[in-house]
Amino acid sequence: MADSLGTLPLTPMYLSQQPFLKPEELHPTHPDVISRQATINIGTIGHVAHGKSTLVKAITGITTGRFHSEMERNITIKLGYANAKIFKCPKCPEPHNYFPTSSSMPDNSKCKMCGSVGTLVRHISFVDCPGHDFYMATMLTGACVMDAALLLIAADQPCPQSQTKEHLAAIDIAGITKADRVIIVQNKIDLIKEQEAKSHHQQIVNYLNISLKTKNPHIIPTSAVSGYNVDLVLHHIVNKLPIPKRDLTLPPLFMVIRSFDVNKPGYDIDNIRGGVAGGTLLQGMFKLGDTVEIRPGYTIMNEKTGKCSCYPLITKIISIKADENELRYAIPGGLIAIGTFIDPSYTRQDRLVGSVIGYPGHMPPIRLNITIYYELMHQLISAVNTNNTKIAVLAVNEVILFTIGSNSVSGTIKAVRTVNGVEKIADVVMNKPICAKTGEQIAISRKIATGASRSWRLIGWGKIQDNPDWENLNSTEA
């Protein structure tokens, strides 16, 4: 096992061995960092079957739909993840001088067109979101970890489609709809004729003039399935998407978006490995050997009294990985996996999703009751097969879905109060504890009938407010 500074060699051996540096000496494009981990999370958003997963595969070589139900139906259901390095070729002409490789490829990889050794300029993580309206809650979970987005719009369908609009609203809540953080991809250009492509391009421009408030959006025509103009997408990722500023000196906060048990059935008890949490750092940095706390942790709900006990988990980081790359430390921006000592039964089948990991004593409070300041939209953004698109006010005792970070939790409205005669504040009792700070942004969804089924649809947004009447949970009954 590595010590707190990780003195054992990292695999693959041919990548940077990440000599430990002070936080102020590191940055998101430092060669020792991007050799092993991604430093920007890019979401792929848009309507169902517009080519999101196909574009991710064209760049990374990875099929993000790995579950049987996804492969059987050829749609994304769960969030998909894939990493890639982007190199700049010194000889190929602009803007076609960028090429991708997998995360574990050497930092002196060669251009396939001319054979020149490229310069590693970016290491990126894709968060591939489902486009079907039935999985909107899953998409909202993915939006919380995005730094930027690729909006895919299929050229063989009118623009905008319903989920195109709803996905843009979702990333707006996450704070990433500035024009310089969204790349527009007009995909499936190979399926239509030139004049149709120009007409469709104008549809996109007209729509984005309103939704992104940009008069001259740059739109990349592509065919992800054939690889046409994928290099232009890479060019824009490198030159148009800014990497957010990161403060590595802050206490780390890690958002869990998946968790799993890496042990196979039949493992000898002496060889069982601890649980693994996957997600992204929001601030600060983690190092091998760090002692961390996982909140809310183990929870017990007393159904008779309605009281809840929370027992945060204290453990040590014994491994950090990005894809197959071992890390000595991790900084914000990429999707990483943290190995711990905790019982793997706690992490099995995504049981830790929605949890927050950080240093003990520097964590947000655990809450079962929250007060929110909220705004509701006037009507449903996506109103397919619905008779009434107007959004009704929140009602006392109504069950609503709240997406708080990577946590989608239902809660019951207990009281609604007005500000200047308009309902703006609600008290909510959650159906399970959450770890969230005051001021944290949340998405609000309501279950709405769409045809023969009902699904959670985005209806508004809000922020968690301080309320002295609510007690936080800290390993004691409340």
PDB file of N, CA and C in Angstrom, residues 116-207:
ATOM      1  N   SER A 116       3.724  12.627 -36.848  1.00  0.00           N
ATOM      2  CA  SER A 116       4.459  13.531 -35.957  1.00  0.00           C
ATOM      3  C   SER A 116       4.028  13.326 -34.504  1.00  0.00           C
ATOM      4  N   VAL A 117       4.947  13.555 -33.577  1.00  0.00           N
ATOM      5  CA  VAL A 117       4.639  13.468 -32.154  1.00  0.00           C
ATOM      6  C   VAL A 117       3.823  14.692 -31.757  1.00  0.00           C
ATOM      7  N   GLY A 118       2.659  14.451 -31.168  1.00  0.00           N
ATOM      8  CA  GLY A 118       1.785  15.546 -30.781  1.00  0.00           C
ATOM      9  C   GLY A 118       2.093  16.081 -29.398  1.00  0.00           C
ATOM     10  N   THR A 119       1.575  17.266 -29.107  1.00  0.00           N
ATOM     11  CA  THR A 119       1.695  17.874 -27.785  1.00  0.00           C
ATOM     12  C   THR A 119       0.387  17.690 -27.039  1.00  0.00           C
ATOM     13  N   LEU A 120       0.454  17.101 -25.855  1.00  0.00           N
ATOM     14  CA  LEU A 120      -0.750  16.896 -25.048  1.00  0.00           C
ATOM     15  C   LEU A 120      -1.252  18.251 -24.544  1.00  0.00           C
ATOM     16  N   VAL A 121      -2.471  18.627 -24.934  1.00  0.00           N
ATOM     17  CA  VAL A 121      -2.998  19.946 -24.572  1.00  0.00           C
ATOM     18  C   VAL A 121      -4.229  19.879 -23.674  1.00  0.00           C
ATOM     19  N   ARG A 122      -4.963  18.774 -23.695  1.00  0.00           N
ATOM     20  CA  ARG A 122      -6.138  18.622 -22.841  1.00  0.00           C
ATOM     21  C   ARG A 122      -6.329  17.159 -22.468  1.00  0.00           C
ATOM     22  N   HIS A 123      -6.948  16.960 -21.298  1.00  0.00           N
ATOM     23  CA  HIS A 123      -7.404  15.634 -20.881  1.00  0.00           C
ATOM     24  C   HIS A 123      -8.824  15.855 -20.381  1.00  0.00           C
ATOM     25  N   ILE A 124      -9.808  15.242 -21.045  1.00  0.00           N
ATOM     26  CA  ILE A 124     -11.213  15.573 -20.809  1.00  0.00           C
ATOM     27  C   ILE A 124     -12.006  14.345 -20.356  1.00  0.00           C
ATOM     28  N   SER A 125     -13.070  14.618 -19.611  1.00  0.00           N
ATOM     29  CA  SER A 125     -14.050  13.592 -19.242  1.00  0.00           C
ATOM     30  C   SER A 125     -15.382  13.945 -19.874  1.00  0.00           C
ATOM     31  N   PHE A 126     -16.023  12.962 -20.487  1.00  0.00           N
ATOM     32  CA  PHE A 126     -17.370  13.143 -21.006  1.00  0.00           C
ATOM     33  C   PHE A 126     -18.383  12.573 -20.029  1.00  0.00           C
ATOM     34  N   VAL A 127     -19.464  13.320 -19.813  1.00  0.00           N
ATOM     35  CA  VAL A 127     -20.623  12.846 -19.062  1.00  0.00           C
ATOM     36  C   VAL A 127     -21.750  12.729 -20.077  1.00  0.00           C
ATOM     37  N   ASP A 128     -22.042  11.496 -20.500  1.00  0.00           N
ATOM     38  CA  ASP A 128     -23.018  11.253 -21.561  1.00  0.00           C
ATOM     39  C   ASP A 128     -24.406  11.094 -20.949  1.00  0.00           C
ATOM     40  N   CYS A 129     -25.298  12.033 -21.266  1.00  0.00           N
ATOM     41  CA  CYS A 129     -26.615  12.078 -20.624  1.00  0.00           C
ATOM     42  C   CYS A 129     -27.691  11.425 -21.493  1.00  0.00           C
ATOM     43  N   PRO A 130     -28.659  10.745 -20.867  1.00  0.00           N
ATOM     44  CA  PRO A 130     -29.779  10.192 -21.645  1.00  0.00           C
ATOM     45  C   PRO A 130     -30.628  11.303 -22.229  1.00  0.00           C
ATOM     46  N   GLY A 131     -31.122  11.106 -23.455  1.00  0.00           N
ATOM     47  CA  GLY A 131     -31.920  12.123 -24.117  1.00  0.00           C
ATOM     48  C   GLY A 131     -33.417  11.912 -23.987  1.00  0.00           C
ATOM     49  N   HIS A 132     -33.834  10.718 -23.557  1.00  0.00           N
ATOM     50  CA  HIS A 132     -35.260  10.426 -23.455  1.00  0.00           C
ATOM     51  C   HIS A 132     -35.870  11.193 -22.289  1.00  0.00           C
ATOM     52  N   ASP A 133     -37.077  11.732 -22.490  1.00  0.00           N
ATOM     53  CA  ASP A 133     -37.714  12.537 -21.442  1.00  0.00           C
ATOM     54  C   ASP A 133     -37.961  11.741 -20.171  1.00  0.00           C
ATOM     55  N   PHE A 134     -38.096  10.413 -20.291  1.00  0.00           N
ATOM     56  CA  PHE A 134     -38.377   9.588 -19.124  1.00  0.00           C
ATOM     57  C   PHE A 134     -37.201   9.579 -18.147  1.00  0.00           C
ATOM     58  N   TYR A 135     -35.998   9.915 -18.646  1.00  0.00           N
ATOM     59  CA  TYR A 135     -34.795   9.860 -17.804  1.00  0.00           C
ATOM     60  C   TYR A 135     -34.259  11.255 -17.502  1.00  0.00           C
ATOM     61  N   MET A 136     -35.159  12.240 -17.429  1.00  0.00           N
ATOM     62  CA  MET A 136     -34.748  13.613 -17.178  1.00  0.00           C
ATOM     63  C   MET A 136     -34.093  13.759 -15.815  1.00  0.00           C
ATOM     64  N   ALA A 137     -34.550  13.026 -14.816  1.00  0.00           N
ATOM     65  CA  ALA A 137     -33.951  13.110 -13.484  1.00  0.00           C
ATOM     66  C   ALA A 137     -32.490  12.669 -13.524  1.00  0.00           C
ATOM     67  N   THR A 138     -32.192  11.660 -14.353  1.00  0.00           N
ATOM     68  CA  THR A 138     -30.807  11.211 -14.497  1.00  0.00           C
ATOM     69  C   THR A 138     -29.964  12.295 -15.147  1.00  0.00           C
ATOM     70  N   MET A 139     -30.513  12.958 -16.161  1.00  0.00           N
ATOM     71  CA  MET A 139     -29.783  14.025 -16.829  1.00  0.00           C
ATOM     72  C   MET A 139     -29.461  15.151 -15.845  1.00  0.00           C
ATOM     73  N   LEU A 140     -30.400  15.506 -14.975  1.00  0.00           N
ATOM     74  CA  LEU A 140     -30.179  16.569 -14.002  1.00  0.00           C
ATOM     75  C   LEU A 140     -29.043  16.222 -13.058  1.00  0.00           C
ATOM     76  N   THR A 141     -28.916  14.949 -12.695  1.00  0.00           N
ATOM     77  CA  THR A 141     -27.810  14.504 -11.856  1.00  0.00           C
ATOM     78  C   THR A 141     -26.483  14.716 -12.564  1.00  0.00           C
ATOM     79  N   GLY A 142     -26.442  14.412 -13.859  1.00  0.00           N
ATOM     80  CA  GLY A 142     -25.207  14.606 -14.619  1.00  0.00           C
ATOM     81  C   GLY A 142     -24.843  16.063 -14.776  1.00  0.00           C
ATOM     82  N   ALA A 143     -25.848  16.944 -14.872  1.00  0.00           N
ATOM     83  CA  ALA A 143     -25.579  18.370 -15.093  1.00  0.00           C
ATOM     84  C   ALA A 143     -24.791  18.989 -13.956  1.00  0.00           C
ATOM     85  N   CYS A 144     -24.914  18.426 -12.764  1.00  0.00           N
ATOM     86  CA  CYS A 144     -24.268  19.036 -11.600  1.00  0.00           C
ATOM     87  C   CYS A 144     -22.753  18.930 -11.648  1.00  0.00           C
ATOM     88  N   VAL A 145     -22.195  18.019 -12.434  1.00  0.00           N
ATOM     89  CA  VAL A 145     -20.739  17.871 -12.482  1.00  0.00           C
ATOM     90  C   VAL A 145     -20.146  18.434 -13.768  1.00  0.00           C
ATOM     91  N   MET A 146     -20.964  19.015 -14.640  1.00  0.00           N
ATOM     92  CA  MET A 146     -20.469  19.523 -15.922  1.00  0.00           C
ATOM     93  C   MET A 146     -19.794  20.889 -15.767  1.00  0.00           C
ATOM     94  N   ASP A 147     -18.692  21.046 -16.468  1.00  0.00           N
ATOM     95  CA  ASP A 147     -18.047  22.354 -16.596  1.00  0.00           C
ATOM     96  C   ASP A 147     -18.425  23.019 -17.915  1.00  0.00           C
ATOM     97  N   ALA A 148     -18.816  22.218 -18.894  1.00  0.00           N
ATOM     98  CA  ALA A 148     -19.184  22.704 -20.225  1.00  0.00           C
ATOM     99  C   ALA A 148     -20.051  21.631 -20.874  1.00  0.00           C
ATOM    100  N   ALA A 149     -20.539  21.915 -22.083  1.00  0.00           N
ATOM    101  CA  ALA A 149     -21.446  20.955 -22.726  1.00  0.00           C
ATOM    102  C   ALA A 149     -21.295  20.984 -24.239  1.00  0.00           C
ATOM    103  N   LEU A 150     -21.520  19.815 -24.840  1.00  0.00           N
ATOM    104  CA  LEU A 150     -21.720  19.692 -26.275  1.00  0.00           C
ATOM    105  C   LEU A 150     -23.209  19.482 -26.498  1.00  0.00           C
ATOM    106  N   LEU A 151     -23.855  20.416 -27.178  1.00  0.00           N
ATOM    107  CA  LEU A 151     -25.276  20.288 -27.497  1.00  0.00           C
ATOM    108  C   LEU A 151     -25.393  19.707 -28.894  1.00  0.00           C
ATOM    109  N   LEU A 152     -25.901  18.480 -28.982  1.00  0.00           N
ATOM    110  CA  LEU A 152     -26.062  17.832 -30.282  1.00  0.00           C
ATOM    111  C   LEU A 152     -27.478  18.019 -30.798  1.00  0.00           C
ATOM    112  N   ILE A 153     -27.562  18.436 -32.051  1.00  0.00           N
ATOM    113  CA  ILE A 153     -28.844  18.649 -32.718  1.00  0.00           C
ATOM    114  C   ILE A 153     -28.802  17.901 -34.040  1.00  0.00           C
ATOM    115  N   ALA A 154     -29.675  16.917 -34.201  1.00  0.00           N
ATOM    116  CA  ALA A 154     -29.691  16.106 -35.425  1.00  0.00           C
ATOM    117  C   ALA A 154     -30.213  16.926 -36.595  1.00  0.00           C
ATOM    118  N   ALA A 155     -29.469  16.886 -37.706  1.00  0.00           N
ATOM    119  CA  ALA A 155     -29.813  17.706 -38.873  1.00  0.00           C
ATOM    120  C   ALA A 155     -31.032  17.193 -39.619  1.00  0.00           C
ATOM    121  N   ASP A 156     -31.436  15.954 -39.359  1.00  0.00           N
ATOM    122  CA  ASP A 156     -32.574  15.396 -40.096  1.00  0.00           C
ATOM    123  C   ASP A 156     -33.893  15.566 -39.359  1.00  0.00           C
ATOM    124  N   GLN A 157     -33.908  16.391 -38.287  1.00  0.00           N
ATOM    125  CA  GLN A 157     -35.136  16.679 -37.557  1.00  0.00           C
ATOM    126  C   GLN A 157     -35.248  18.180 -37.312  1.00  0.00           C
ATOM    127  N   PRO A 158     -36.470  18.716 -37.250  1.00  0.00           N
ATOM    128  CA  PRO A 158     -36.629  20.150 -36.993  1.00  0.00           C
ATOM    129  C   PRO A 158     -36.013  20.550 -35.653  1.00  0.00           C
ATOM    130  N   CYS A 159     -35.557  21.771 -35.558  1.00  0.00           N
ATOM    131  CA  CYS A 159     -34.969  22.300 -34.320  1.00  0.00           C
ATOM    132  C   CYS A 159     -35.841  23.455 -33.809  1.00  0.00           C
ATOM    133  N   PRO A 160     -36.168  23.464 -32.472  1.00  0.00           N
ATOM    134  CA  PRO A 160     -35.660  22.530 -31.468  1.00  0.00           C
ATOM    135  C   PRO A 160     -36.626  21.384 -31.207  1.00  0.00           C
ATOM    136  N   GLN A 161     -36.101  20.246 -30.774  1.00  0.00           N
ATOM    137  CA  GLN A 161     -36.913  19.159 -30.266  1.00  0.00           C
ATOM    138  C   GLN A 161     -37.133  19.373 -28.765  1.00  0.00           C
ATOM    139  N   SER A 162     -38.051  18.611 -28.182  1.00  0.00           N
ATOM    140  CA  SER A 162     -38.464  18.858 -26.794  1.00  0.00           C
ATOM    141  C   SER A 162     -37.310  18.757 -25.806  1.00  0.00           C
ATOM    142  N   GLN A 163     -36.501  17.705 -25.913  1.00  0.00           N
ATOM    143  CA  GLN A 163     -35.422  17.548 -24.935  1.00  0.00           C
ATOM    144  C   GLN A 163     -34.245  18.466 -25.203  1.00  0.00           C
ATOM    145  N   THR A 164     -34.140  18.978 -26.416  1.00  0.00           N
ATOM    146  CA  THR A 164     -33.148  20.015 -26.673  1.00  0.00           C
ATOM    147  C   THR A 164     -33.415  21.197 -25.753  1.00  0.00           C
ATOM    148  N   LYS A 165     -34.664  21.606 -25.683  1.00  0.00           N
ATOM    149  CA  LYS A 165     -35.045  22.746 -24.850  1.00  0.00           C
ATOM    150  C   LYS A 165     -34.885  22.438 -23.365  1.00  0.00           C
ATOM    151  N   GLU A 166     -35.321  21.241 -22.961  1.00  0.00           N
ATOM    152  CA  GLU A 166     -35.278  20.908 -21.532  1.00  0.00           C
ATOM    153  C   GLU A 166     -33.843  20.730 -21.040  1.00  0.00           C
ATOM    154  N   HIS A 167     -32.977  20.157 -21.876  1.00  0.00           N
ATOM    155  CA  HIS A 167     -31.582  19.993 -21.479  1.00  0.00           C
ATOM    156  C   HIS A 167     -30.876  21.337 -21.349  1.00  0.00           C
ATOM    157  N   LEU A 168     -31.180  22.280 -22.245  1.00  0.00           N
ATOM    158  CA  LEU A 168     -30.587  23.614 -22.121  1.00  0.00           C
ATOM    159  C   LEU A 168     -31.045  24.291 -20.828  1.00  0.00           C
ATOM    160  N   ALA A 169     -32.305  24.103 -20.457  1.00  0.00           N
ATOM    161  CA  ALA A 169     -32.799  24.664 -19.197  1.00  0.00           C
ATOM    162  C   ALA A 169     -32.086  24.039 -18.012  1.00  0.00           C
ATOM    163  N   ALA A 170     -31.792  22.743 -18.102  1.00  0.00           N
ATOM    164  CA  ALA A 170     -31.122  22.040 -17.006  1.00  0.00           C
ATOM    165  C   ALA A 170     -29.711  22.559 -16.793  1.00  0.00           C
ATOM    166  N   ILE A 171     -28.960  22.744 -17.881  1.00  0.00           N
ATOM    167  CA  ILE A 171     -27.594  23.239 -17.698  1.00  0.00           C
ATOM    168  C   ILE A 171     -27.592  24.717 -17.339  1.00  0.00           C
ATOM    169  N   ASP A 172     -28.669  25.424 -17.657  1.00  0.00           N
ATOM    170  CA  ASP A 172     -28.792  26.806 -17.211  1.00  0.00           C
ATOM    171  C   ASP A 172     -28.871  26.853 -15.687  1.00  0.00           C
ATOM    172  N   ILE A 173     -29.635  25.922 -15.101  1.00  0.00           N
ATOM    173  CA  ILE A 173     -29.717  25.829 -13.644  1.00  0.00           C
ATOM    174  C   ILE A 173     -28.345  25.503 -13.062  1.00  0.00           C
ATOM    175  N   ALA A 174     -27.584  24.656 -13.771  1.00  0.00           N
ATOM    176  CA  ALA A 174     -26.239  24.304 -13.318  1.00  0.00           C
ATOM    177  C   ALA A 174     -25.237  25.428 -13.568  1.00  0.00           C
ATOM    178  N   GLY A 175     -25.664  26.474 -14.276  1.00  0.00           N
ATOM    179  CA  GLY A 175     -24.813  27.648 -14.463  1.00  0.00           C
ATOM    180  C   GLY A 175     -23.850  27.571 -15.624  1.00  0.00           C
ATOM    181  N   ILE A 176     -24.169  26.775 -16.652  1.00  0.00           N
ATOM    182  CA  ILE A 176     -23.201  26.639 -17.745  1.00  0.00           C
ATOM    183  C   ILE A 176     -23.804  26.933 -19.115  1.00  0.00           C
ATOM    184  N   THR A 177     -24.751  27.863 -19.197  1.00  0.00           N
ATOM    185  CA  THR A 177     -25.298  28.171 -20.519  1.00  0.00           C
ATOM    186  C   THR A 177     -24.699  29.417 -21.153  1.00  0.00           C
ATOM    187  N   LYS A 178     -23.610  29.923 -20.614  1.00  0.00           N
ATOM    188  CA  LYS A 178     -22.916  30.987 -21.331  1.00  0.00           C
ATOM    189  C   LYS A 178     -22.429  30.426 -22.668  1.00  0.00           C
ATOM    190  N   ALA A 179     -22.488  31.257 -23.688  1.00  0.00           N
ATOM    191  CA  ALA A 179     -22.171  30.796 -25.040  1.00  0.00           C
ATOM    192  C   ALA A 179     -20.769  30.214 -25.143  1.00  0.00           C
ATOM    193  N   ASP A 180     -19.820  30.697 -24.314  1.00  0.00           N
ATOM    194  CA  ASP A 180     -18.452  30.195 -24.411  1.00  0.00           C
ATOM    195  C   ASP A 180     -18.256  28.860 -23.693  1.00  0.00           C
ATOM    196  N   ARG A 181     -19.340  28.314 -23.112  1.00  0.00           N
ATOM    197  CA  ARG A 181     -19.234  27.023 -22.426  1.00  0.00           C
ATOM    198  C   ARG A 181     -20.112  25.963 -23.068  1.00  0.00           C
ATOM    199  N   VAL A 182     -20.694  26.273 -24.206  1.00  0.00           N
ATOM    200  CA  VAL A 182     -21.524  25.312 -24.927  1.00  0.00           C
ATOM    201  C   VAL A 182     -21.081  25.276 -26.386  1.00  0.00           C
ATOM    202  N   ILE A 183     -20.761  24.088 -26.886  1.00  0.00           N
ATOM    203  CA  ILE A 183     -20.420  23.898 -28.296  1.00  0.00           C
ATOM    204  C   ILE A 183     -21.629  23.279 -28.989  1.00  0.00           C
ATOM    205  N   ILE A 184     -22.046  23.881 -30.091  1.00  0.00           N
ATOM    206  CA  ILE A 184     -23.210  23.406 -30.821  1.00  0.00           C
ATOM    207  C   ILE A 184     -22.742  22.489 -31.945  1.00  0.00           C
ATOM    208  N   VAL A 185     -23.293  21.275 -31.987  1.00  0.00           N
ATOM    209  CA  VAL A 185     -22.919  20.284 -33.001  1.00  0.00           C
ATOM    210  C   VAL A 185     -24.155  19.916 -33.811  1.00  0.00           C
ATOM    211  N   GLN A 186     -24.136  20.253 -35.086  1.00  0.00           N
ATOM    212  CA  GLN A 186     -25.210  19.869 -36.013  1.00  0.00           C
ATOM    213  C   GLN A 186     -24.831  18.497 -36.576  1.00  0.00           C
ATOM    214  N   ASN A 187     -25.346  17.466 -35.940  1.00  0.00           N
ATOM    215  CA  ASN A 187     -24.920  16.095 -36.260  1.00  0.00           C
ATOM    216  C   ASN A 187     -25.798  15.475 -37.364  1.00  0.00           C
ATOM    217  N   LYS A 188     -25.364  14.361 -37.872  1.00  0.00           N
ATOM    218  CA  LYS A 188     -26.061  13.590 -38.913  1.00  0.00           C
ATOM    219  C   LYS A 188     -26.188  14.400 -40.211  1.00  0.00           C
ATOM    220  N   ILE A 189     -25.159  15.189 -40.482  1.00  0.00           N
ATOM    221  CA  ILE A 189     -25.183  16.036 -41.671  1.00  0.00           C
ATOM    222  C   ILE A 189     -25.143  15.210 -42.953  1.00  0.00           C
ATOM    223  N   ASP A 190     -24.710  13.951 -42.807  1.00  0.00           N
ATOM    224  CA  ASP A 190     -24.607  13.069 -43.971  1.00  0.00           C
ATOM    225  C   ASP A 190     -25.967  12.558 -44.435  1.00  0.00           C
ATOM    226  N   LEU A 191     -27.014  12.802 -43.654  1.00  0.00           N
ATOM    227  CA  LEU A 191     -28.333  12.267 -43.994  1.00  0.00           C
ATOM    228  C   LEU A 191     -29.190  13.224 -44.800  1.00  0.00           C
ATOM    229  N   ILE A 192     -28.712  14.451 -45.017  1.00  0.00           N
ATOM    230  CA  ILE A 192     -29.526  15.434 -45.733  1.00  0.00           C
ATOM    231  C   ILE A 192     -28.708  16.099 -46.832  1.00  0.00           C
ATOM    232  N   LYS A 193     -29.416  16.818 -47.701  1.00  0.00           N
ATOM    233  CA  LYS A 193     -28.765  17.516 -48.799  1.00  0.00           C
ATOM    234  C   LYS A 193     -28.290  18.901 -48.335  1.00  0.00           C
ATOM    235  N   GLU A 194     -27.439  19.523 -49.173  1.00  0.00           N
ATOM    236  CA  GLU A 194     -26.797  20.781 -48.793  1.00  0.00           C
ATOM    237  C   GLU A 194     -27.806  21.877 -48.458  1.00  0.00           C
ATOM    238  N   GLN A 195     -28.829  22.068 -49.290  1.00  0.00           N
ATOM    239  CA  GLN A 195     -29.791  23.123 -49.036  1.00  0.00           C
ATOM    240  C   GLN A 195     -30.590  22.862 -47.763  1.00  0.00           C
ATOM    241  N   GLU A 196     -30.890  21.594 -47.502  1.00  0.00           N
ATOM    242  CA  GLU A 196     -31.584  21.233 -46.258  1.00  0.00           C
ATOM    243  C   GLU A 196     -30.701  21.534 -45.053  1.00  0.00           C
ATOM    244  N   ALA A 197     -29.392  21.288 -45.195  1.00  0.00           N
ATOM    245  CA  ALA A 197     -28.457  21.560 -44.103  1.00  0.00           C
ATOM    246  C   ALA A 197     -28.401  23.055 -43.791  1.00  0.00           C
ATOM    247  N   LYS A 198     -28.424  23.894 -44.851  1.00  0.00           N
ATOM    248  CA  LYS A 198     -28.388  25.337 -44.643  1.00  0.00           C
ATOM    249  C   LYS A 198     -29.667  25.819 -43.965  1.00  0.00           C
ATOM    250  N   SER A 199     -30.810  25.273 -44.404  1.00  0.00           N
ATOM    251  CA  SER A 199     -32.081  25.651 -43.794  1.00  0.00           C
ATOM    252  C   SER A 199     -32.132  25.236 -42.326  1.00  0.00           C
ATOM    253  N   HIS A 200     -31.659  24.035 -42.047  1.00  0.00           N
ATOM    254  CA  HIS A 200     -31.646  23.545 -40.665  1.00  0.00           C
ATOM    255  C   HIS A 200     -30.680  24.364 -39.815  1.00  0.00           C
ATOM    256  N   HIS A 201     -29.539  24.744 -40.391  1.00  0.00           N
ATOM    257  CA  HIS A 201     -28.577  25.593 -39.697  1.00  0.00           C
ATOM    258  C   HIS A 201     -29.240  26.887 -39.247  1.00  0.00           C
ATOM    259  N   GLN A 202     -30.076  27.475 -40.097  1.00  0.00           N
ATOM    260  CA  GLN A 202     -30.759  28.718 -39.744  1.00  0.00           C
ATOM    261  C   GLN A 202     -31.778  28.497 -38.631  1.00  0.00           C
ATOM    262  N   GLN A 203     -32.428  27.320 -38.616  1.00  0.00           N
ATOM    263  CA  GLN A 203     -33.329  26.984 -37.511  1.00  0.00           C
ATOM    264  C   GLN A 203     -32.577  27.002 -36.184  1.00  0.00           C
ATOM    265  N   ILE A 204     -31.381  26.421 -36.197  1.00  0.00           N
ATOM    266  CA  ILE A 204     -30.570  26.377 -34.971  1.00  0.00           C
ATOM    267  C   ILE A 204     -30.192  27.795 -34.539  1.00  0.00           C
ATOM    268  N   VAL A 205     -29.757  28.605 -35.502  1.00  0.00           N
ATOM    269  CA  VAL A 205     -29.370  29.982 -35.196  1.00  0.00           C
ATOM    270  C   VAL A 205     -30.534  30.743 -34.582  1.00  0.00           C
ATOM    271  N   ASN A 206     -31.709  30.631 -35.185  1.00  0.00           N
ATOM    272  CA  ASN A 206     -32.891  31.338 -34.675  1.00  0.00           C
ATOM    273  C   ASN A 206     -33.230  30.905 -33.256  1.00  0.00           C
ATOM    274  N   TYR A 207     -33.119  29.604 -32.998  1.00  0.00           N
ATOM    275  CA  TYR A 207     -33.433  29.095 -31.662  1.00  0.00           C
ATOM    276  C   TYR A 207     -32.404  29.569 -30.632  1.00  0.00           C
TER     277      TYR A 207
END
